[in-house]
Amino acid sequence: MWGLLLATFAIGTDDFIIAGVLPEIAADLEVSEAAAGQLVTVFSITYAVAAPVLAVATARLPRRVLIIGGLVVFALINFATALVTSYALLMALRVVAALVAAAISPAAFGVAATLAPPQRTGRAIATVAAGLTVSLIVGVPLGSWLGGLFGWQATFVCVGVLTCLAAAVTAATLPTLPRTAVVGVRAKLTLLRRPGVQLCVLGTVIGACSGLMPYTYIAPVLEDMAGVRTGGVALFILVYGLAGAVGTVLGGRLTDRWGVDKALLTLLGVVLLSTVAMAVTGLLADGGAPLWLVGVLLAVWGMAGWAYNPPMNARAMVLAGDAHTEAVALNTSGLYVGVALAGMIGGGALSTYGGVGVLAAAAAIGLVNIVFMAVTVRRFPAGRPAQESEAPASVS
């Protein structure tokens, strides 16, 4: 699991790291910061579109070859990115990096669930997902710091080194999976068309839109709640990231202990209540909320929001059966679509009602989501995650 965690850590760092060095990239390549920001947009859109397609296209590849080989290619792409001197080439490499990431991540989740005993599937998924949250609180600040000292190119060298480490650890620790029959593409597409799977992905879209909207606009949200200025935002982001890392582990344990559906609905309830609490606090305090209260609410919200990831992915895998990897890829695409919607809807709410408006919009969408998922879970129950019925062909 450590190799798979390092893989998602490197991918998460690569995805988020540009945000910390946007001014440097813009200045060096002589483009606006808005144009530089499109590097993040292109990566996210490419990943969202490519993940389910690549999951089907690479289904017959041995998992060991796909993950380790993909990590090696991902490292080379990042090293090459550090050498580019034009915006167009940098954009092209971000597209290629997103394609490789979209092939690796779902496979890593699928392998983690395959290797884990049935009663620990949720924890295995949480371990791999933890790489993403850790990248927020360790990888991104580290890359931004290196970029400030040695230039933005150093951030991509850093990601390349991290990816090489992930490839080495994975090569040394990933066991050979048993050889089994490979389910055909048509059969897998049929499984992905199950109403339960599609509704699960739709729930991920709505949940990501609600849960990540306040984070997208965290600076104006904190300013409207407690008058926090730019210098103090980083500290609250750290609180959010640490809480998210704890939440990811907690979500995996709750999934194994309570079952997928109970853990999912409980965590959605906590996300909704904490979002409502932040909105009410911001409205009543009018910019003067105690910092400790804001920190506590932010921690609870971040913990529950990231804890939601393991049961949601486990639910998609259970409902999809033999198309488990493809279901995770489709679910991840839903996550990115939700993030995009969060930016759009949250931007409108911010322009009209400020940071408190963002929280109110997130709470309203969260209420819709919990009702939607309660109905969906009742109609298509998943129960406890079981060990996958399919393992990929020989990985030797």
Coordinates of C-alpha atoms in Angstrom, one line a residue:
M1 CA 0.0 0.0 0.0
W2 CA 2.9 2.4 0.6
G3 CA 3.9 2.4 -3.0
L4 CA 0.3 3.0 -4.1
L5 CA 0.0 5.8 -1.5
L6 CA 3.2 7.4 -2.9
A7 CA 1.8 7.1 -6.4
T8 CA -1.3 9.1 -5.6
F9 CA 0.8 11.5 -3.5
A10 CA 3.0 12.3 -6.5
I11 CA -0.1 12.6 -8.8
G12 CA -1.9 14.8 -6.4
T13 CA 1.1 17.0 -5.9
D14 CA 1.5 17.4 -9.7
D15 CA -2.1 18.3 -10.1
F16 CA -2.3 20.9 -7.4
I17 CA 1.3 22.3 -7.4
I18 CA 0.9 24.8 -10.3
A19 CA -1.4 26.9 -8.2
G20 CA 1.6 27.8 -6.0
V21 CA 3.9 28.9 -8.8
L22 CA 1.4 30.6 -11.2
P23 CA 3.1 34.0 -11.0
E24 CA 6.5 32.6 -11.8
I25 CA 5.2 30.5 -14.7
A26 CA 3.3 33.5 -16.1
A27 CA 6.3 35.8 -15.8
D28 CA 8.8 33.4 -17.3
L29 CA 6.7 32.3 -20.3
E30 CA 5.3 35.8 -20.8
V31 CA 1.6 35.0 -20.4
S32 CA -1.0 36.3 -18.0
E33 CA -1.7 34.6 -14.7
A34 CA -5.2 33.9 -16.0
A35 CA -3.7 32.0 -19.0
A36 CA -1.3 30.2 -16.7
G37 CA -4.2 29.1 -14.6
Q38 CA -5.7 27.3 -17.6
L39 CA -2.9 24.8 -17.1
V40 CA -4.9 23.6 -14.1
T41 CA -8.2 23.6 -15.9
V42 CA -6.8 21.6 -18.9
F43 CA -5.3 19.0 -16.6
S44 CA -8.6 18.6 -14.7
I45 CA -10.7 18.4 -17.8
T46 CA -8.4 15.9 -19.5
Y47 CA -8.3 13.7 -16.5
A48 CA -12.1 13.8 -16.1
V49 CA -12.7 12.9 -19.8
A50 CA -9.9 10.3 -20.1
A51 CA -10.1 8.3 -16.9
P52 CA -13.1 6.1 -17.7
V53 CA -12.0 5.7 -21.4
L54 CA -8.5 4.7 -20.4
A55 CA -9.8 2.3 -17.7
V56 CA -11.6 0.4 -20.3
A57 CA -8.7 0.7 -22.9
T58 CA -6.1 -0.6 -20.4
A59 CA -8.3 -3.3 -18.8
R60 CA -6.2 -6.2 -20.3
L61 CA -2.8 -4.7 -19.3
P62 CA -1.3 -6.4 -16.2
R63 CA -1.7 -4.0 -13.2
R64 CA 2.0 -4.2 -12.3
V65 CA 3.0 -3.1 -15.8
L66 CA 0.4 -0.4 -16.0
I67 CA 1.1 1.2 -12.6
I68 CA 4.9 0.9 -12.5
G69 CA 5.3 1.7 -16.2
G70 CA 2.9 4.6 -15.9
L71 CA 4.8 6.0 -13.0
V72 CA 8.1 5.9 -15.0
V73 CA 6.4 7.7 -17.9
F74 CA 4.9 10.2 -15.5
A75 CA 8.3 11.0 -14.0
L76 CA 9.8 11.5 -17.4
I77 CA 7.0 13.9 -18.3
N78 CA 7.7 16.0 -15.3
F79 CA 11.4 16.1 -15.9
A80 CA 10.7 17.2 -19.5
T81 CA 8.3 19.9 -18.2
A82 CA 11.1 21.5 -16.3
L83 CA 12.9 22.0 -19.6
V84 CA 10.2 23.7 -21.6
T85 CA 10.5 27.3 -22.7
S86 CA 7.1 27.9 -24.3
Y87 CA 3.5 28.0 -23.0
A88 CA 2.2 25.9 -25.8
L89 CA 4.6 23.0 -25.1
L90 CA 3.9 23.3 -21.3
M91 CA 0.2 23.0 -22.0
A92 CA 0.8 19.9 -24.2
L93 CA 2.8 18.2 -21.5
R94 CA 0.1 19.0 -18.9
V95 CA -2.4 17.1 -21.2
V96 CA -0.1 14.2 -21.5
A97 CA 0.6 14.1 -17.7
A98 CA -3.2 14.1 -17.1
L99 CA -3.7 11.2 -19.5
V100 CA -1.0 9.1 -17.6
A101 CA -2.4 10.1 -14.2
A102 CA -5.9 9.1 -15.4
A103 CA -4.7 5.7 -16.2
I104 CA -2.7 5.1 -13.0
S105 CA -5.0 6.4 -10.2
P106 CA -8.1 4.2 -10.8
A107 CA -5.8 1.1 -11.2
A108 CA -4.1 1.9 -7.9
F109 CA -7.5 2.0 -6.1
G110 CA -8.5 -1.2 -7.8
V111 CA -5.3 -3.0 -6.8
A112 CA -5.6 -1.8 -3.2
A113 CA -9.1 -3.2 -2.9
T114 CA -8.0 -6.5 -4.6
L115 CA -5.0 -7.0 -2.2
A116 CA -7.0 -6.2 1.0
P117 CA -9.0 -8.8 2.9
P118 CA -12.7 -8.2 2.7
Q119 CA -13.0 -6.6 6.1
R120 CA -10.3 -4.1 5.4
T121 CA -11.3 -2.9 1.9
G122 CA -12.4 0.5 3.1
R123 CA -9.1 1.1 4.9
A124 CA -7.1 0.0 1.8
I125 CA -9.0 2.5 -0.4
A126 CA -8.5 5.2 2.3
T127 CA -4.7 4.5 2.3
V128 CA -4.4 5.2 -1.4
A129 CA -6.8 8.2 -1.1
A130 CA -4.6 9.6 1.7
G131 CA -1.9 10.3 -0.9
L132 CA -4.1 13.0 -2.3
T133 CA -4.8 14.7 1.0
V134 CA -1.1 14.5 2.1
S135 CA -0.1 16.1 -1.2
L136 CA -2.2 19.1 -0.2
I137 CA -0.5 19.7 3.1
V138 CA 3.0 18.5 2.3
G139 CA 3.6 18.1 -1.5
V140 CA 2.1 21.4 -2.6
P141 CA 3.8 23.6 0.0
L142 CA 7.1 21.9 -0.6
G143 CA 6.9 22.4 -4.3
S144 CA 5.9 26.1 -3.9
W145 CA 8.8 26.6 -1.5
L146 CA 11.2 25.0 -4.0
G147 CA 9.7 27.1 -6.8
G148 CA 10.3 30.3 -4.8
L149 CA 13.9 29.4 -4.2
F150 CA 15.0 27.9 -7.5
G151 CA 12.3 28.7 -10.0
W152 CA 9.1 27.0 -11.1
Q153 CA 11.0 24.3 -12.9
A154 CA 12.2 23.0 -9.6
T155 CA 8.7 22.0 -8.7
F156 CA 8.4 19.6 -11.6
V157 CA 11.8 18.2 -10.9
C158 CA 10.5 17.6 -7.3
V159 CA 7.4 15.8 -8.6
G160 CA 9.6 13.7 -11.0
V161 CA 11.8 12.6 -8.1
L162 CA 8.8 11.8 -6.0
T163 CA 7.3 9.7 -8.8
C164 CA 10.6 7.8 -9.3
L165 CA 10.5 7.0 -5.6
A166 CA 6.9 5.8 -5.9
A167 CA 7.8 3.6 -8.9
A168 CA 10.8 2.1 -7.0
V169 CA 8.7 1.3 -3.9
T170 CA 5.9 -0.1 -5.9
A171 CA 8.2 -2.3 -8.0
A172 CA 9.7 -3.6 -4.8
T173 CA 6.5 -4.3 -2.8
L174 CA 3.6 -4.9 -5.3
P175 CA 3.0 -8.6 -5.4
T176 CA 2.0 -10.6 -8.4
L177 CA -1.8 -10.8 -8.7
P178 CA -3.4 -14.1 -9.6
R179 CA -4.3 -14.7 -13.2
T180 CA -8.0 -14.7 -13.9
A181 CA -10.3 -14.4 -16.8
V182 CA -10.6 -10.8 -18.2
V183 CA -14.2 -9.5 -18.6
G184 CA -14.8 -8.1 -22.0
V185 CA -15.2 -4.5 -22.8
R186 CA -18.9 -4.9 -23.8
A187 CA -19.6 -6.6 -20.5
K188 CA -17.9 -4.0 -18.5
L189 CA -19.8 -1.2 -20.3
T190 CA -23.0 -3.0 -19.5
L191 CA -22.0 -3.1 -15.8
L192 CA -21.2 0.6 -15.8
R193 CA -24.7 1.3 -17.3
R194 CA -26.3 -0.1 -14.2
P195 CA -28.6 2.6 -12.6
G196 CA -27.0 2.2 -9.2
V197 CA -23.5 3.0 -10.6
Q198 CA -24.7 6.0 -12.6
L199 CA -26.5 7.4 -9.7
C200 CA -23.4 6.9 -7.5
V201 CA -21.4 8.9 -10.0
L202 CA -24.1 11.6 -10.1
G203 CA -23.9 11.7 -6.3
T204 CA -20.2 12.3 -6.5
V205 CA -20.7 15.2 -8.8
I206 CA -23.2 16.8 -6.5
G207 CA -21.2 16.0 -3.4
A208 CA -18.0 17.4 -4.8
C209 CA -19.8 20.6 -6.0
S210 CA -21.1 21.1 -2.4
G211 CA -18.1 19.9 -0.4
L212 CA -15.4 21.6 -2.4
M213 CA -17.1 24.9 -3.1
P214 CA -16.0 26.6 0.1
Y215 CA -12.5 25.4 -0.4
T216 CA -12.4 26.9 -3.9
Y217 CA -13.2 30.3 -2.4
I218 CA -11.6 29.7 1.0
A219 CA -9.9 33.2 1.1
P220 CA -13.2 35.3 0.8
V221 CA -15.0 32.8 2.9
L222 CA -12.5 33.2 5.8
E223 CA -12.5 37.0 5.4
D224 CA -16.3 37.2 5.6
M225 CA -16.4 34.8 8.6
A226 CA -13.6 36.2 10.8
G227 CA -11.8 38.9 8.9
V228 CA -8.9 36.6 8.0
R229 CA -6.6 38.3 5.5
T230 CA -4.2 36.7 3.0
G231 CA -1.4 36.0 5.5
G232 CA -3.7 33.9 7.8
V233 CA -5.4 31.9 5.0
A234 CA -2.4 29.5 4.8
L235 CA -2.7 28.5 8.4
F236 CA -6.4 27.6 8.0
I237 CA -5.6 25.7 4.8
L238 CA -3.1 23.7 6.8
V239 CA -5.8 23.0 9.4
Y240 CA -8.1 21.9 6.6
G241 CA -5.5 19.6 5.1
L242 CA -4.5 18.0 8.3
A243 CA -8.2 17.4 9.2
G244 CA -8.7 15.9 5.7
A245 CA -5.8 13.5 6.1
V246 CA -7.3 12.3 9.4
G247 CA -10.7 12.1 7.8
T248 CA -9.5 9.9 4.9
V249 CA -8.3 7.3 7.4
L250 CA -11.5 7.7 9.5
G251 CA -13.7 7.2 6.4
G252 CA -11.9 3.9 5.6
R253 CA -12.4 2.6 9.1
L254 CA -16.0 3.6 9.2
T255 CA -16.7 2.0 5.9
D256 CA -15.3 -1.3 7.2
R257 CA -17.0 -1.1 10.5
W258 CA -20.5 0.3 9.5
G259 CA -20.7 -0.7 5.9
V260 CA -20.6 1.5 2.8
D261 CA -24.1 3.1 2.9
K262 CA -24.3 3.9 6.6
A263 CA -20.8 5.5 6.6
L264 CA -21.6 7.4 3.5
L265 CA -24.9 9.0 4.7
T266 CA -23.5 9.7 8.2
L267 CA -20.5 11.6 6.7
L268 CA -22.7 13.5 4.3
G269 CA -24.8 14.6 7.3
V270 CA -21.7 15.9 9.1
V271 CA -20.5 17.7 6.0
L272 CA -23.9 19.4 5.6
L273 CA -24.2 20.3 9.3
S274 CA -20.7 21.8 9.4
T275 CA -21.3 23.8 6.3
V276 CA -24.6 25.2 7.7
A277 CA -22.8 26.0 10.9
M278 CA -20.1 28.0 9.0
A279 CA -22.8 29.8 7.0
V280 CA -24.7 30.8 10.2
T281 CA -21.6 31.8 12.0
G282 CA -20.5 34.0 9.1
L283 CA -24.0 35.6 8.9
L284 CA -24.4 36.3 12.6
A285 CA -20.7 37.3 13.3
D286 CA -20.5 39.6 10.3
G287 CA -16.8 39.1 9.9
G288 CA -16.0 38.9 13.6
A289 CA -16.3 35.2 14.4
P290 CA -13.7 33.9 16.9
L291 CA -10.7 32.4 15.1
W292 CA -10.8 29.2 17.3
L293 CA -14.4 28.6 16.3
V294 CA -13.7 29.0 12.6
G295 CA -10.8 26.6 13.0
V296 CA -12.9 24.0 14.7
L297 CA -15.7 24.3 12.1
L298 CA -13.2 24.1 9.3
A299 CA -11.5 21.1 10.7
V300 CA -14.8 19.2 11.2
W301 CA -15.9 20.1 7.7
G302 CA -12.6 19.1 6.1
M303 CA -12.4 15.9 8.1
A304 CA -15.9 14.8 7.1
G305 CA -15.5 16.0 3.5
W306 CA -12.4 13.8 2.8
A307 CA -13.8 10.9 4.9
Y308 CA -16.6 10.8 2.3
N309 CA -14.1 9.6 -0.3
P310 CA -13.5 6.0 0.7
P311 CA -17.2 4.9 1.1
M312 CA -18.2 6.6 -2.1
N313 CA -15.5 4.8 -4.1
A314 CA -16.2 1.6 -2.3
R315 CA -19.9 2.0 -3.2
A316 CA -19.0 2.5 -6.9
M317 CA -16.8 -0.6 -6.8
V318 CA -19.4 -2.8 -5.1
L319 CA -22.2 -1.8 -7.4
A320 CA -20.1 -2.2 -10.6
G321 CA -18.8 -5.7 -9.7
D322 CA -16.2 -6.8 -12.3
A323 CA -16.0 -3.3 -13.7
H324 CA -14.6 -2.0 -10.4
T325 CA -11.6 -0.2 -11.8
E326 CA -13.7 1.5 -14.5
A327 CA -16.3 2.5 -11.9
V328 CA -13.6 4.2 -9.8
A329 CA -12.4 6.0 -13.0
L330 CA -15.9 7.1 -13.8
N331 CA -16.4 8.2 -10.2
T332 CA -13.2 10.2 -10.3
S333 CA -14.4 11.9 -13.4
G334 CA -17.5 12.9 -11.5
L335 CA -15.3 14.4 -8.8
Y336 CA -13.6 16.7 -11.3
V337 CA -16.9 17.7 -12.9
G338 CA -18.2 18.6 -9.4
V339 CA -15.1 20.7 -8.8
A340 CA -15.7 22.6 -12.1
L341 CA -19.4 23.2 -11.1
A342 CA -18.3 24.3 -7.6
G343 CA -16.1 27.0 -9.3
M344 CA -18.9 28.2 -11.5
I345 CA -21.8 28.2 -9.0
G346 CA -19.6 29.4 -6.2
G347 CA -18.3 32.2 -8.3
G348 CA -21.9 33.4 -8.9
A349 CA -22.7 33.2 -5.2
L350 CA -19.6 35.1 -4.3
S351 CA -20.3 37.9 -6.7
T352 CA -23.8 38.3 -5.4
Y353 CA -23.6 37.5 -1.6
G354 CA -19.9 37.3 -0.8
G355 CA -18.2 34.5 1.2
V356 CA -21.3 33.7 3.3
G357 CA -23.2 33.3 0.0
V358 CA -20.7 30.6 -1.1
L359 CA -21.4 28.7 2.2
A360 CA -25.1 29.1 1.8
A361 CA -25.0 27.8 -1.8
A362 CA -22.8 24.8 -0.7
A363 CA -25.2 24.0 2.1
A364 CA -28.2 24.1 -0.2
I365 CA -26.5 21.8 -2.7
G366 CA -25.4 19.5 0.2
L367 CA -29.0 19.2 1.4
V368 CA -30.0 18.2 -2.1
N369 CA -27.2 15.6 -2.2
I370 CA -28.0 14.0 1.1
V371 CA -31.7 13.6 0.1
F372 CA -30.6 12.2 -3.3
M373 CA -28.2 9.7 -1.8
A374 CA -30.6 8.6 0.9
V375 CA -33.1 7.7 -1.8
T376 CA -30.4 6.1 -4.0
V377 CA -29.0 4.0 -1.1
R378 CA -32.5 2.8 -0.3
R379 CA -33.1 1.8 -3.9
F380 CA -29.7 0.4 -4.6
P381 CA -28.0 -0.7 -1.3
A382 CA -24.3 -1.6 -1.4
G383 CA -23.8 -2.8 2.2
R384 CA -20.2 -3.7 3.0
P385 CA -17.4 -3.7 0.5
A386 CA -16.3 -7.2 -0.4
Q387 CA -13.1 -8.2 -2.0
E388 CA -13.3 -7.8 -5.7
S389 CA -14.3 -10.8 -7.7
E390 CA -11.8 -10.0 -10.5
A391 CA -8.1 -9.5 -10.4
P392 CA -6.2 -8.5 -13.5
A393 CA -4.1 -10.9 -15.6
S394 CA -0.6 -11.9 -14.4
V395 CA 1.5 -8.9 -13.6
S396 CA 4.8 -10.5 -13.8

